[in-house]
Coordinates of C-alpha atoms and ligand atoms in Angstrom, one line a residue:
M23 CA 12.1 31.4 -6.4
K24 CA 13.6 33.7 -3.8
F25 CA 13.3 32.3 -0.3
S26 CA 12.5 35.8 1.0
K27 CA 9.3 35.6 -1.0
F28 CA 8.6 31.9 -0.4
Y29 CA 6.5 30.2 2.3
A30 CA 8.2 27.2 3.9
P31 CA 7.6 27.4 7.7
T32 CA 10.5 25.1 8.8
T33 CA 10.8 24.1 12.5
K34 CA 13.5 22.5 14.6
E35 CA 11.1 20.1 16.4
A36 CA 8.4 17.8 15.1
P37 CA 5.3 17.0 17.1
K38 CA 5.8 14.1 19.5
D39 CA 3.5 11.7 17.6
A40 CA 5.7 11.9 14.5
S41 CA 8.0 8.9 14.7
L42 CA 8.8 8.1 11.0
P43 CA 11.5 10.2 9.2
S44 CA 9.0 11.0 6.4
H45 CA 6.4 12.3 8.9
I46 CA 9.0 14.3 10.8
F47 CA 10.7 15.9 7.8
L48 CA 7.5 16.7 5.9
L49 CA 6.2 18.6 9.0
R50 CA 9.5 20.1 10.0
G51 CA 10.4 21.1 6.4
G52 CA 7.0 22.9 5.9
F53 CA 5.9 20.5 3.1
V54 CA 2.6 19.8 4.8
E55 CA 0.7 20.8 7.9
Q56 CA -1.8 18.8 9.9
M57 CA -5.4 20.0 10.1
G58 CA -7.0 17.0 12.0
A59 CA -6.6 13.2 12.4
G60 CA -5.4 12.0 8.9
L61 CA -6.1 15.5 7.4
Y62 CA -3.3 17.5 5.9
N63 CA -2.8 20.7 4.0
Y64 CA -0.1 20.6 1.3
L65 CA 2.0 23.8 1.6
P66 CA 3.9 25.2 -1.4
L67 CA 6.9 22.8 -1.0
G68 CA 4.7 19.8 -0.7
Q69 CA 2.5 20.9 -3.6
K70 CA 5.6 21.2 -5.8
V71 CA 6.7 17.7 -5.0
L72 CA 3.1 16.4 -5.6
N73 CA 3.0 18.1 -8.9
K74 CA 6.2 16.5 -10.0
I75 CA 5.1 13.0 -8.9
T76 CA 1.7 13.6 -10.6
K77 CA 3.4 14.7 -13.8
I78 CA 5.4 11.4 -14.0
V79 CA 2.3 9.4 -13.3
K80 CA 0.2 11.2 -15.9
E81 CA 2.9 11.0 -18.6
E82 CA 3.2 7.3 -18.2
M83 CA -0.6 6.7 -18.1
D84 CA -1.0 8.9 -21.2
N85 CA 1.7 7.0 -22.9
A86 CA -0.1 3.8 -22.2
G87 CA -3.2 5.2 -23.9
A88 CA -5.3 5.9 -20.8
L89 CA -7.6 8.9 -20.8
E90 CA -7.6 11.5 -18.0
L91 CA -10.9 12.7 -16.6
N92 CA -12.2 13.7 -13.2
F93 CA -15.0 12.1 -11.2
S94 CA -17.0 14.1 -8.7
M95 CA -15.7 13.5 -5.2
V96 CA -19.2 13.3 -3.7
T97 CA -21.0 10.2 -5.1
S98 CA -24.6 9.4 -4.9
A99 CA -25.3 6.3 -2.7
E100 CA -27.7 5.1 -5.4
L101 CA -24.7 4.1 -7.5
W102 CA -23.2 2.2 -4.7
R103 CA -26.5 0.5 -4.0
Q104 CA -26.5 -0.8 -7.5
S105 CA -23.1 -2.4 -7.1
G106 CA -24.2 -3.8 -3.6
R107 CA -21.3 -2.0 -1.8
F108 CA -23.2 0.7 0.0
D109 CA -24.2 -1.5 2.9
V110 CA -21.2 -3.8 3.0
F111 CA -18.3 -1.4 2.7
G112 CA -16.8 -0.9 6.2
K113 CA -16.8 2.3 8.2
E114 CA -14.0 3.7 6.1
L115 CA -16.7 4.9 3.8
L116 CA -18.0 8.3 4.9
R117 CA -21.7 8.3 4.3
F118 CA -23.8 11.4 4.7
K119 CA -27.2 13.0 3.7
D120 CA -27.9 16.2 1.8
R121 CA -30.6 18.7 2.7
K122 CA -33.2 16.6 0.9
D123 CA -32.3 13.5 3.0
N124 CA -30.6 11.7 0.1
D125 CA -27.7 9.4 0.9
F126 CA -24.2 10.4 -0.4
L127 CA -20.7 9.3 0.2
L128 CA -17.2 10.7 -0.2
S129 CA -15.4 8.7 -2.9
A130 CA -13.1 6.1 -1.3
T131 CA -12.6 4.5 -4.7
N132 CA -14.5 5.0 -7.9
E133 CA -15.5 1.8 -9.6
E134 CA -19.1 2.7 -9.5
S135 CA -18.5 6.2 -11.0
A136 CA -16.4 4.7 -13.8
V137 CA -19.2 2.2 -14.6
A138 CA -21.8 5.0 -14.6
T139 CA -19.6 7.0 -17.0
I140 CA -19.3 4.3 -19.6
R141 CA -22.7 2.5 -19.1
G142 CA -25.1 3.2 -21.9
K143 CA -22.6 5.4 -23.8
V144 CA -20.0 2.8 -24.9
T145 CA -22.4 0.3 -26.4
S146 CA -20.4 -1.8 -28.9
Y147 CA -17.3 -4.0 -28.7
K148 CA -16.0 -1.8 -31.5
E149 CA -15.5 1.0 -29.0
L150 CA -13.5 -1.1 -26.6
P151 CA -11.1 -1.1 -24.9
K152 CA -11.2 2.1 -22.9
N153 CA -9.1 3.0 -19.9
I154 CA -10.1 6.1 -18.0
Y155 CA -8.2 7.7 -15.1
Q156 CA -8.1 10.6 -12.7
V157 CA -5.8 12.0 -10.1
N158 CA -8.1 13.0 -7.3
T159 CA -8.8 13.2 -3.6
K160 CA -10.1 10.2 -1.8
F161 CA -11.5 9.9 1.6
R162 CA -11.4 6.8 3.8
D163 CA -12.3 7.1 7.4
E164 CA -9.3 4.9 8.4
A165 CA -9.6 3.5 11.9
R166 CA -6.0 4.5 12.7
P167 CA -4.7 7.3 10.4
R168 CA -1.0 7.4 11.2
F169 CA 2.5 8.2 9.9
G170 CA 1.4 11.5 8.5
I171 CA 0.4 11.3 4.8
L172 CA 1.5 7.7 4.6
R173 CA -1.9 6.7 6.0
G174 CA -4.2 9.7 5.9
R175 CA -8.0 9.8 5.8
E176 CA -8.0 12.3 3.0
F177 CA -5.3 11.4 0.4
I178 CA -4.6 11.7 -3.4
M179 CA -4.8 8.7 -5.6
K180 CA -4.4 8.1 -9.3
D181 CA -7.1 5.6 -10.1
A182 CA -7.8 4.1 -13.5
Y183 CA -10.6 1.9 -14.7
S184 CA -10.5 -0.2 -17.9
F185 CA -13.3 -1.7 -19.9
H186 CA -12.9 -4.7 -22.2
A187 CA -14.8 -7.1 -24.4
N188 CA -13.2 -10.2 -23.0
E189 CA -10.8 -11.6 -20.3
A190 CA -7.9 -11.9 -22.7
D191 CA -8.0 -8.2 -23.5
L192 CA -8.2 -7.4 -19.8
K193 CA -5.2 -9.5 -19.2
R194 CA -3.3 -7.6 -21.9
E195 CA -4.2 -4.2 -20.3
F196 CA -3.3 -5.6 -16.8
D197 CA 0.1 -6.5 -18.1
L198 CA 0.4 -3.1 -19.8
M199 CA -0.5 -1.4 -16.5
E200 CA 2.1 -3.5 -14.7
Q201 CA 4.7 -2.3 -17.2
T202 CA 3.5 1.3 -16.9
Y203 CA 3.7 1.2 -13.1
S204 CA 7.2 -0.3 -13.3
K205 CA 8.2 2.7 -15.5
I206 CA 6.6 5.1 -13.0
F207 CA 8.3 3.7 -9.9
T208 CA 11.6 3.3 -11.8
R209 CA 11.5 7.0 -12.8
L210 CA 10.8 7.9 -9.2
G211 CA 14.0 6.0 -8.3
L212 CA 12.3 3.6 -5.9
N213 CA 13.3 0.1 -4.9
Y214 CA 10.0 -1.7 -5.5
R215 CA 8.6 -5.2 -6.1
A216 CA 5.4 -6.2 -7.9
V217 CA 3.8 -8.8 -5.6
F218 CA 0.8 -11.1 -5.7
A219 CA -1.9 -9.6 -3.5
D220 CA -5.2 -10.0 -1.8
S221 CA -7.9 -8.0 -3.5
G222 CA -9.5 -6.6 -0.3
A223 CA -12.7 -4.6 -0.5
I224 CA -12.2 -3.8 -4.2
G225 CA -12.6 -7.5 -5.1
G226 CA -12.1 -9.3 -8.4
S227 CA -10.0 -12.3 -9.3
G228 CA -6.3 -11.4 -9.7
S229 CA -4.4 -8.5 -8.2
K230 CA -0.8 -7.3 -7.8
E231 CA 0.6 -4.7 -5.4
F232 CA 3.6 -2.6 -5.9
M233 CA 5.6 -2.5 -2.7
V234 CA 8.5 -0.2 -2.0
L235 CA 10.9 -2.1 0.2
A236 CA 11.4 0.0 3.4
P237 CA 12.1 -1.0 7.0
N238 CA 9.2 1.2 8.2
G239 CA 6.7 -0.5 5.9
E240 CA 3.4 -1.9 7.4
D241 CA 3.2 -4.8 5.0
D242 CA 5.1 -8.1 5.1
I243 CA 6.4 -9.2 1.7
I244 CA 7.5 -12.7 1.0
C245 CA 10.2 -12.9 -1.7
C246 CA 12.0 -15.9 -3.1
K247 CA 15.8 -15.6 -2.9
Q248 CA 16.2 -17.8 -6.0
C249 CA 13.4 -16.8 -8.4
T250 CA 11.2 -13.8 -9.0
Y251 CA 8.3 -15.0 -6.8
A252 CA 7.0 -12.3 -4.5
A253 CA 3.7 -11.9 -2.6
N254 CA 2.1 -10.0 0.1
I255 CA 1.9 -12.2 3.2
E256 CA -1.9 -11.9 2.9
A257 CA -1.8 -13.8 -0.4
A258 CA 1.6 -15.7 -0.2
K259 CA 1.7 -19.3 -1.1
R260 CA 4.4 -21.9 -0.3
A261 CA 5.4 -25.4 -1.3
P262 CA 3.6 -27.8 1.0
R263 CA 5.6 -28.2 4.2
T264 CA 7.3 -31.4 5.1
S265 CA 9.0 -32.5 8.4
S266 CA 12.0 -34.6 9.2
A267 CA 10.6 -35.2 12.7
L268 CA 9.5 -38.7 13.4
K269 CA 5.9 -39.3 12.4
P270 CA 3.8 -40.8 15.2
E271 CA 2.1 -44.1 14.7
A272 CA -1.1 -44.8 16.5
D273 CA -4.5 -46.4 15.7
A274 CA -7.3 -43.9 15.7
A275 CA -8.3 -43.5 19.3
K276 CA -9.6 -41.0 21.9
F277 CA -7.0 -40.2 24.6
L278 CA -7.4 -38.6 28.0
T279 CA -5.2 -35.4 28.0
P280 CA -6.1 -33.7 31.3
N281 CA -5.5 -29.9 31.1
M282 CA -3.5 -30.2 27.9
K283 CA -4.9 -27.1 26.3
T284 CA -2.1 -25.8 24.2
I285 CA -0.3 -27.3 21.2
K286 CA 2.9 -27.2 23.3
D287 CA 1.3 -29.2 26.1
V288 CA -0.2 -31.8 23.7
A289 CA 3.0 -32.2 21.7
E290 CA 5.1 -32.7 24.9
F291 CA 2.4 -35.1 26.3
F292 CA 2.5 -37.3 23.2
K293 CA 6.2 -36.7 22.5
V294 CA 5.5 -35.7 18.9
D295 CA 6.5 -32.8 16.9
E296 CA 3.9 -29.9 16.7
F297 CA 3.9 -30.5 13.0
Y298 CA 1.7 -33.5 13.6
T299 CA -0.9 -31.7 15.7
I300 CA -3.9 -29.6 14.6
K301 CA -4.5 -26.3 16.1
A302 CA -8.0 -24.7 16.4
V303 CA -8.1 -20.9 16.1
I304 CA -11.6 -19.6 17.0
K305 CA -12.6 -16.3 15.6
K306 CA -15.7 -14.1 15.3
A307 CA -16.6 -13.4 11.7
I308 CA -18.3 -10.1 11.1
Y309 CA -20.9 -9.7 8.3
A310 CA -23.1 -6.7 7.2
D311 CA -25.7 -7.4 9.8
S312 CA -24.6 -10.4 11.8
T313 CA -21.6 -12.1 13.5
K314 CA -20.8 -15.8 13.6
I315 CA -18.2 -17.9 15.4
V316 CA -15.9 -19.7 12.9
V317 CA -13.1 -22.2 13.7
F318 CA -10.0 -22.4 11.6
F319 CA -7.9 -25.5 11.8
I320 CA -4.2 -25.3 10.9
R321 CA -1.1 -27.2 11.7
G322 CA 0.0 -26.9 15.3
D323 CA 3.2 -25.0 14.4
D324 CA 1.6 -22.7 11.8
E325 CA 0.0 -19.3 12.4
L326 CA -3.4 -18.3 11.1
Q327 CA -3.2 -15.6 8.4
E328 CA -6.2 -13.4 9.2
V329 CA -6.8 -12.0 5.7
K330 CA -6.9 -15.5 4.3
A331 CA -9.2 -16.5 7.2
Q332 CA -11.5 -13.6 6.4
N333 CA -11.6 -14.5 2.7
A334 CA -12.3 -18.2 3.6
C335 CA -15.5 -17.3 5.5
K336 CA -16.3 -14.3 3.2
A337 CA -16.6 -12.0 6.2
L338 CA -16.2 -8.2 6.1
D339 CA -13.8 -8.5 9.1
I340 CA -12.8 -11.0 11.7
A341 CA -12.1 -10.4 15.4
D342 CA -11.1 -12.4 18.4
A343 CA -13.9 -14.4 20.1
S344 CA -14.5 -13.9 23.8
D345 CA -14.6 -16.8 26.2
D346 CA -18.4 -16.5 26.5
E347 CA -18.9 -16.4 22.7
V348 CA -16.7 -19.6 22.4
L349 CA -18.8 -21.3 25.1
N350 CA -22.1 -20.2 23.7
A351 CA -21.1 -21.6 20.3
G352 CA -20.8 -25.0 22.0
L353 CA -17.0 -25.2 21.6
V354 CA -14.6 -26.7 24.2
A355 CA -11.7 -24.2 24.1
G356 CA -8.4 -26.1 24.2
F357 CA -10.0 -29.3 23.0
C358 CA -11.6 -28.3 19.7
G359 CA -11.0 -30.5 16.6
P360 CA -12.5 -30.9 13.1
V361 CA -13.5 -34.6 13.7
G362 CA -17.2 -34.8 14.6
L363 CA -17.4 -31.0 15.0
K364 CA -21.0 -29.9 14.6
G365 CA -23.2 -26.8 14.8
V366 CA -20.4 -24.3 13.9
D367 CA -18.7 -23.2 10.7
F368 CA -15.2 -24.4 10.3
Y369 CA -12.4 -24.4 7.7
I370 CA -9.3 -26.6 7.4
D371 CA -6.0 -25.5 6.0
S372 CA -5.6 -27.1 2.5
E373 CA -2.2 -28.4 3.5
L374 CA -3.8 -30.7 6.1
K375 CA -5.9 -32.4 3.4
G376 CA -5.2 -36.1 3.3
Q377 CA -2.7 -36.0 6.2
N378 CA -2.8 -38.9 8.6
Q379 CA -1.4 -39.7 12.0
M380 CA -2.5 -36.3 13.2
I381 CA -3.5 -35.4 16.8
C382 CA -6.4 -33.0 17.4
G383 CA -9.0 -32.0 20.0
A384 CA -11.9 -34.4 20.5
N385 CA -14.4 -31.6 21.2
E386 CA -14.7 -32.9 24.8
K387 CA -13.0 -31.5 27.8
D388 CA -9.6 -33.2 28.5
Y389 CA -9.7 -35.4 25.4
H390 CA -7.7 -35.5 22.2
F391 CA -7.9 -37.8 19.2
V392 CA -4.8 -39.5 17.9
G393 CA -4.2 -41.3 14.6
V394 CA -6.5 -38.9 12.8
S395 CA -6.8 -38.8 9.0
V396 CA -7.9 -35.5 7.6
S397 CA -10.3 -36.9 5.0
G398 CA -14.0 -37.2 4.3
F399 CA -14.6 -33.5 4.7
N400 CA -16.5 -31.5 2.2
E401 CA -14.1 -30.1 -0.4
D402 CA -15.0 -26.4 0.3
R403 CA -13.9 -26.7 3.9
F404 CA -10.3 -26.7 2.7
K405 CA -8.9 -23.3 2.3
D406 CA -5.4 -21.7 2.3
L407 CA -5.2 -20.4 5.9
S408 CA -1.7 -20.4 7.1
A409 CA 0.8 -17.5 7.2
V410 CA 3.9 -18.2 5.1
R411 CA 7.2 -17.7 6.9
A412 CA 10.8 -17.2 6.0
S413 CA 11.5 -20.9 6.9
D414 CA 9.0 -22.1 4.2
R415 CA 9.9 -22.9 0.6
C416 CA 9.0 -21.1 -2.6
P417 CA 5.8 -22.4 -4.3
E418 CA 7.4 -21.9 -7.7
C419 CA 11.0 -23.1 -7.4
G420 CA 11.3 -24.6 -3.9
G421 CA 13.9 -21.9 -3.1
E422 CA 14.4 -20.2 0.2
L423 CA 12.0 -17.4 1.1
E424 CA 12.7 -14.2 2.9
V425 CA 10.4 -11.7 4.6
S426 CA 10.8 -7.9 3.9
K427 CA 8.9 -4.9 5.0
G428 CA 7.1 -3.0 2.3
I429 CA 4.9 0.1 1.8
E430 CA 2.1 -0.3 -0.8
V431 CA 2.3 2.4 -3.4
G432 CA 0.2 0.9 -6.1
H433 CA -2.4 -1.9 -6.6
I434 CA -3.7 -3.3 -9.9
F435 CA -6.8 -5.5 -10.1
Q436 CA -8.5 -7.8 -12.6
L437 CA -12.2 -7.1 -11.7
G438 CA -13.9 -9.1 -14.4
D439 CA -17.7 -8.4 -14.3
K440 CA -17.8 -7.8 -10.5
Y441 CA -19.2 -4.3 -11.0
S442 CA -20.6 -4.3 -14.5
K443 CA -22.9 -7.2 -13.9
P444 CA -24.8 -6.0 -10.9
M445 CA -24.8 -2.5 -12.3
N446 CA -26.2 -3.8 -15.6
A447 CA -23.4 -2.2 -17.7
T448 CA -23.3 -4.1 -21.0
F449 CA -22.1 -3.8 -24.6
L450 CA -23.0 -5.7 -27.7
D451 CA -20.5 -8.3 -28.9
E452 CA -19.7 -9.4 -32.5
N453 CA -22.9 -11.4 -32.5
G454 CA -25.1 -8.6 -31.2
K455 CA -25.4 -10.2 -27.8
A456 CA -25.4 -8.0 -24.7
K457 CA -22.5 -8.8 -22.3
P458 CA -21.3 -7.2 -19.1
F459 CA -18.0 -5.2 -19.6
I460 CA -14.9 -7.0 -18.3
M461 CA -13.1 -4.5 -16.1
G462 CA -9.8 -3.8 -14.5
C463 CA -8.8 -1.1 -12.0
Y464 CA -5.4 0.4 -11.2
G465 CA -4.5 2.7 -8.2
I466 CA -1.4 4.6 -7.2
G467 CA -1.1 6.4 -3.9
V468 CA 0.2 9.8 -5.2
S469 CA 0.3 11.6 -1.9
R470 CA 1.7 8.5 -0.1
L471 CA 4.5 8.4 -2.6
M472 CA 5.7 11.8 -1.4
A473 CA 6.3 10.3 2.1
V474 CA 7.6 7.0 0.6
M475 CA 10.3 8.9 -1.3
I476 CA 11.6 10.3 1.9
E477 CA 11.4 7.0 3.7
A478 CA 13.6 5.6 0.9
S479 CA 16.0 8.5 0.8
H480 CA 16.9 10.7 3.8
D481 CA 19.6 11.1 6.5
E482 CA 19.4 12.5 10.1
R483 CA 19.3 16.1 8.8
G484 CA 16.4 15.8 6.3
C485 CA 15.2 14.8 2.9
I486 CA 17.5 13.7 0.0
W487 CA 15.3 14.2 -3.1
K488 CA 16.1 12.7 -6.4
K489 CA 16.0 15.4 -9.0
E490 CA 12.8 14.0 -10.6
C491 CA 10.7 14.9 -7.6
S492 CA 12.7 17.5 -5.6
P493 CA 10.8 20.7 -4.9
F494 CA 13.8 22.5 -6.4
D495 CA 16.7 21.4 -8.6
A496 CA 19.2 23.4 -6.5
F497 CA 19.6 26.0 -3.8
I498 CA 21.9 29.0 -4.1
I499 CA 22.8 30.1 -0.7
V500 CA 24.4 33.5 0.0
S501 CA 26.3 33.0 3.3
N502 CA 26.5 36.7 4.1
L503 CA 23.9 39.1 2.7
K504 CA 26.0 42.1 3.5
D505 CA 28.6 40.9 1.0
E506 CA 27.4 42.9 -2.0
N507 CA 29.6 41.0 -4.5
A508 CA 28.4 37.7 -3.3
L509 CA 24.8 38.8 -3.5
K510 CA 25.3 40.2 -7.0
Y511 CA 27.0 37.0 -8.2
A512 CA 24.2 34.9 -6.6
I513 CA 21.4 36.8 -8.2
E514 CA 23.1 36.6 -11.6
L515 CA 23.7 32.9 -11.2
Y516 CA 20.0 32.5 -10.2
E517 CA 18.7 34.5 -13.2
N518 CA 20.9 32.5 -15.6
A519 CA 19.9 29.2 -14.0
K520 CA 16.3 30.2 -14.5
K521 CA 16.9 31.1 -18.1
A522 CA 18.5 27.7 -18.6
G523 CA 15.3 26.0 -17.3
L524 CA 16.5 25.1 -13.9
D525 CA 14.1 25.4 -10.9
V526 CA 16.3 27.0 -8.3
M527 CA 15.8 28.5 -4.9
L528 CA 17.9 31.6 -4.0
D529 CA 18.2 31.8 -0.3
D530 CA 18.4 35.5 0.1
R531 CA 17.0 35.7 3.6
N532 CA 18.7 37.9 6.1
E533 CA 19.4 34.9 8.3
R534 CA 22.6 33.3 9.8
F535 CA 24.4 31.0 7.4
G536 CA 23.8 28.1 9.8
V537 CA 20.0 28.6 9.7
K538 CA 20.0 28.7 5.9
M539 CA 22.2 25.6 5.7
N540 CA 20.0 23.7 8.1
D541 CA 16.9 24.6 6.0
Y542 CA 18.7 23.5 2.8
E543 CA 19.6 20.1 4.4
L544 CA 16.1 19.7 5.8
I545 CA 14.3 20.5 2.6
G546 CA 16.9 18.6 0.6
A547 CA 17.3 19.7 -3.0
P548 CA 19.9 17.5 -4.7
F549 CA 22.5 20.3 -5.1
A550 CA 23.4 23.7 -3.6
I551 CA 25.9 26.4 -4.5
I552 CA 27.2 28.2 -1.5
V553 CA 28.4 31.7 -2.2
G554 CA 30.8 32.8 0.5
K555 CA 34.2 34.3 1.1
G556 CA 35.9 32.1 -1.5
L557 CA 34.2 34.2 -4.2
E558 CA 37.0 36.8 -3.7
E559 CA 39.4 34.1 -5.0
G560 CA 36.8 33.2 -7.7
S561 CA 35.4 30.0 -6.2
V562 CA 32.1 28.8 -4.8
E563 CA 31.2 25.6 -3.1
L564 CA 29.1 22.9 -4.8
V565 CA 27.2 20.7 -2.3
T566 CA 25.7 17.4 -3.2
R567 CA 22.9 16.8 -0.7
S568 CA 23.4 13.0 -0.8
G569 CA 26.4 12.4 1.5
L570 CA 26.7 16.2 2.0
V571 CA 29.8 16.2 -0.2
K572 CA 31.4 19.6 -0.7
E573 CA 33.7 20.7 -3.5
Q574 CA 35.2 24.0 -4.5
I575 CA 34.5 25.0 -8.0
K576 CA 35.3 28.0 -10.1
A577 CA 32.6 30.6 -9.7
D578 CA 32.2 31.1 -13.4
T579 CA 31.6 27.4 -14.0
A580 CA 28.9 27.1 -11.4
L581 CA 26.0 27.0 -13.8
D582 CA 27.7 24.5 -16.1
A583 CA 28.5 22.3 -13.1
L584 CA 24.8 22.4 -11.9
K585 CA 23.6 21.6 -15.4
A586 CA 26.0 18.7 -15.7
K587 CA 25.0 17.3 -12.3
L588 CA 21.4 17.6 -13.2
C589 CA 21.9 16.2 -16.7
F590 CA 20.4 19.3 -18.3
Ligands
ATP18 P1 -3.6 -0.1 2.5 O1 -3.5 -1.6 2.4 O2 -2.3 0.6 2.6 O3 -4.7 0.4 3.4 P2 -5.4 -0.3 0.3 O4 -5.1 -1.7 -0.2 O5 -6.6 -0.1 1.1 O6 -4.2 0.3 1.0 P3 -6.1 0.5 -2.4 O7 -7.5 0.4 -2.3 O8 -5.4 -0.6 -3.1 O9 -5.5 0.7 -1.0 O10 -5.7 1.9 -3.0 C1 -4.7 2.2 -4.0 C2 -3.5 3.0 -3.4 O11 -3.9 4.1 -2.6 C3 -2.7 2.1 -2.4 O12 -1.8 1.3 -3.1 C4 -2.0 3.2 -1.6 O13 -0.8 3.6 -2.2 C5 -2.9 4.3 -1.6 N1 -3.6 4.5 -0.3 C6 -4.6 3.6 0.2 N2 -5.0 4.0 1.4 C7 -4.3 5.2 1.7 C8 -4.3 6.1 2.8 N3 -5.1 5.9 3.8 N4 -3.5 7.1 2.8 C9 -2.6 7.3 1.7 N5 -2.6 6.5 0.6 C10 -3.4 5.4 0.6
MG19 MG1 -4.4 -2.2 -1.9

């Protein structure tokens, strides 16, 4: 490609709202342009990178035996009514009507489409398993689209759906997909972890996320320093906590605790460690057509993990409760405890089960209970509610945990019959009995990956692409276009490189050298050959974008040098 014929509208400045390197460089480098909140056009450079990422994703999916197809992006609401998701999926789902007043939606995910494709057509266990996938546009009306294409409203996803005769076969495919994803992210050169995850709106039993470790990540990842345990904080477990602080000793009693509304006040008042107190976190749980006040009881020195809380009460979302809502629910803020609590839904952190000598609110203004045993409660009140922290211990080996920031690039789910059962999608087993398909689904954020690769590899000047996904293998930059010999050499090198199968960009623009160099550094192909004055002495400069290392090489070895660097 000749830059003079190319379209890459590079700019010096990025819009003010762009704060992350990937967002800034994708806009400044002319990879993408913004068309609205969370809406982007991919320009030729961006499309080239996307194609390369897609190629790697497809190769590995095909190798694993998955079959590529394409679902329509507009889906009939009828399908989503069959699965029960049309009314409960949040506002991320863009619903609309056609001219005949029929309900439709823009695909946010395609489990229903996948079931509809297989249902009634794959009818026998003999035809199973099947894994179908697409690379297609998704639309989610995100509440806060941000960070450019990292969190867009329209984005490109690779989504796969597998169908099995039994759980064991699903487990086999899930493991195969985990290995396949590992191959993909390794080929992309990313530092990633596969972590235990919450299944969110997709649902199902077990799921794992693939997280690229990056300081700008929105997710908190808990990793063990000693073993391989790693989990999203939303699903992280820990070894039950213990405390070396002196355990209080008191007979069960109600105590006057005037104005002692916070855990800190109560612990100081009784001179006990906060570990021995019970904190009430009052929330509003939001359901499809109602809301409800729910109380979550956790240890005084723990924090509520909101996704765990939301899962515990099976809400679509949870929000803070206002003072009035707390009052109307009959709760005494600051003095709320599980003992004798009536008329409101409540859950207790599993780690509190069986604990004794605890202190909690007495559900009466200015009173707390001491010497409390957390027992006698219904089993299903106990849920995992607390946020795991770096100071906690690994649930698998007891080792030290650490918290890192990650960006989710992939998510694999074991769905079981969550979709096939309500959608009545069955096959006949060996005994001729109709059974719902056992399903898995597997997503990769293809467009997000383009930004993640920049987050993982850039400097203050621009992108540092690995050769696998760089828009070009190399640039050839003619420092002075008026130098006829230099231009002739550069064109020859460019033609030979093309013949050798390299994807090179010849910067033949009539621009100052500084402008061309800046654009090269911003766009960031792994190597460049600079053809300048040195050519008179038979040398050119080979630049390695990572570290901007420059070396003089013999002009007649330039192509071999590039091929060697690019392992061609
Ligand atoms: P997140 O937690 O980041 O909102 P999610 O869990 O809702 O993502 P999934 O339903 O698991 O996303 O979708 C599969 C993949 O699609 C994600 O792992 C992510 O890489 C990508 N993805 C999801 N939402 C977006 C988005 N708004 N913009 C770009 N990529 C996205
Ligand atoms: Mg996810």
